[in-house]
Short mmCIF file of C-alpha atoms in Angstrom, two decimals:
data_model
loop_
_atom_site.label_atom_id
_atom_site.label_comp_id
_atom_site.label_asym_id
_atom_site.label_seq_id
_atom_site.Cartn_x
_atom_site.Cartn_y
_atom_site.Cartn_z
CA UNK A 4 29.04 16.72 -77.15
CA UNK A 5 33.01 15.71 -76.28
CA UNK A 6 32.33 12.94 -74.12
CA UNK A 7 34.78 10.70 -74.60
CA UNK A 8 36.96 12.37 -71.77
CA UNK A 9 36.48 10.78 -67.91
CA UNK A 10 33.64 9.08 -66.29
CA UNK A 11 30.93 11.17 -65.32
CA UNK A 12 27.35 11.38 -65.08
CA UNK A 13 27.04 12.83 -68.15
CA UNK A 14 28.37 9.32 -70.06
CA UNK A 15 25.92 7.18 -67.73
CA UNK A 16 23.18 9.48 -68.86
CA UNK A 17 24.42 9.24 -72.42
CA UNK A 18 24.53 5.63 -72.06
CA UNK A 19 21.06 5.19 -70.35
CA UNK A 20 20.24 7.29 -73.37
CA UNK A 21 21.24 5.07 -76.38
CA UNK A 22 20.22 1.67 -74.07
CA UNK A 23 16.76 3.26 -74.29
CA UNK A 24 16.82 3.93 -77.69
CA UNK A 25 18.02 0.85 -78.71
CA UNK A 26 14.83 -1.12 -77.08
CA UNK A 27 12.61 1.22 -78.31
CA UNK A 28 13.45 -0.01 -81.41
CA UNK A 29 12.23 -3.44 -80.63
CA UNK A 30 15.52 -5.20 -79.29
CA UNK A 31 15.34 -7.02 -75.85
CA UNK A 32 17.71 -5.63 -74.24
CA UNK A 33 20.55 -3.42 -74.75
CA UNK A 34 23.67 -2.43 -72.58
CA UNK A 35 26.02 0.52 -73.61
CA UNK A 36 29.38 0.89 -72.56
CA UNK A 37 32.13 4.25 -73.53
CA UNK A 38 35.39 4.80 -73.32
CA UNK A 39 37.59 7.15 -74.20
CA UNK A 40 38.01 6.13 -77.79
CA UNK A 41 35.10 3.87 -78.50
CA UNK A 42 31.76 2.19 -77.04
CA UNK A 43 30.40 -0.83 -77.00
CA UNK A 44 26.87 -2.01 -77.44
CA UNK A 45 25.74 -5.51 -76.28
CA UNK A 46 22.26 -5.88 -77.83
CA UNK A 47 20.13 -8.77 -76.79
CA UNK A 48 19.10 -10.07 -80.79
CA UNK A 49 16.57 -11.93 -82.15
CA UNK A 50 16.33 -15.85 -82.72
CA UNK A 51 18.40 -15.31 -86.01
CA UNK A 52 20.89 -13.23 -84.59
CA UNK A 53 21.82 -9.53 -85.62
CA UNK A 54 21.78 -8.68 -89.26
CA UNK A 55 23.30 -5.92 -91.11
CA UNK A 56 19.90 -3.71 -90.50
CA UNK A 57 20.49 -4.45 -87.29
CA UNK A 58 24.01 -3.26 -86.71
CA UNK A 59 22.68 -0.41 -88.79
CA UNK A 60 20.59 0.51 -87.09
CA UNK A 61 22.31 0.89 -83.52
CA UNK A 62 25.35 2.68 -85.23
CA UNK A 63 22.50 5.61 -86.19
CA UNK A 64 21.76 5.98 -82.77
CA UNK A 65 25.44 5.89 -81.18
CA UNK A 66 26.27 8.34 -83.94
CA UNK A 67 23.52 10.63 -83.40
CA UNK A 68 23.95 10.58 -79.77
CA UNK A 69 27.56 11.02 -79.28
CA UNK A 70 30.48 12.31 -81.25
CA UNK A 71 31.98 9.03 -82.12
CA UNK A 72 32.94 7.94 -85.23
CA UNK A 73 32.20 5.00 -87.54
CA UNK A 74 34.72 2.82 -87.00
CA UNK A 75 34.73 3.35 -82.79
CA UNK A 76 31.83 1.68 -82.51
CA UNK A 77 31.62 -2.20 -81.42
CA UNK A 78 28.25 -3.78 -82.02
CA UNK A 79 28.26 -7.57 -79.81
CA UNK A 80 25.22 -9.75 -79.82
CA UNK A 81 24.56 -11.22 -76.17
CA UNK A 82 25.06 -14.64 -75.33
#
């Protein structure tokens, strides 16, 4: 996986990928989001917002899905 270089179909697949993922793990709803140096996950939380599991969680996915590291991932909670 080297991803992070232009927009292709590959990243909307990869993207589709970890939104999937993300639901299937019991969140509402998920949107994904890469660039060429990070990604983005808004994740649709519970009532009491996301917790540390939580982010946990979703940065197992992202990492097992795409070469990013650690620290280029951004975890938001939807509005």
């Amino acid at each position: 996986h080297s991803f992070p270089t232009r927009r292709s179909s590959d990243l909307t697949l990869v993207e589709g990928l970890i939104e999937y993922l993300v639901v299937a793990k019991g969140y509402a709803d998920c949107v994904a989001f890469m660039g060429e140096n990070s990604i983005s996950v808004v994740v649709s939380a519970a009532e009491d917002g996301l917790q540390t599991e939580d982010v946990a969680k979703i940065k197992d996915i992202v990492l097992s899905e795409t070469d990013y590291t650690v620290d280029q991932i951004n975890i938001m909670e939807a509005n």
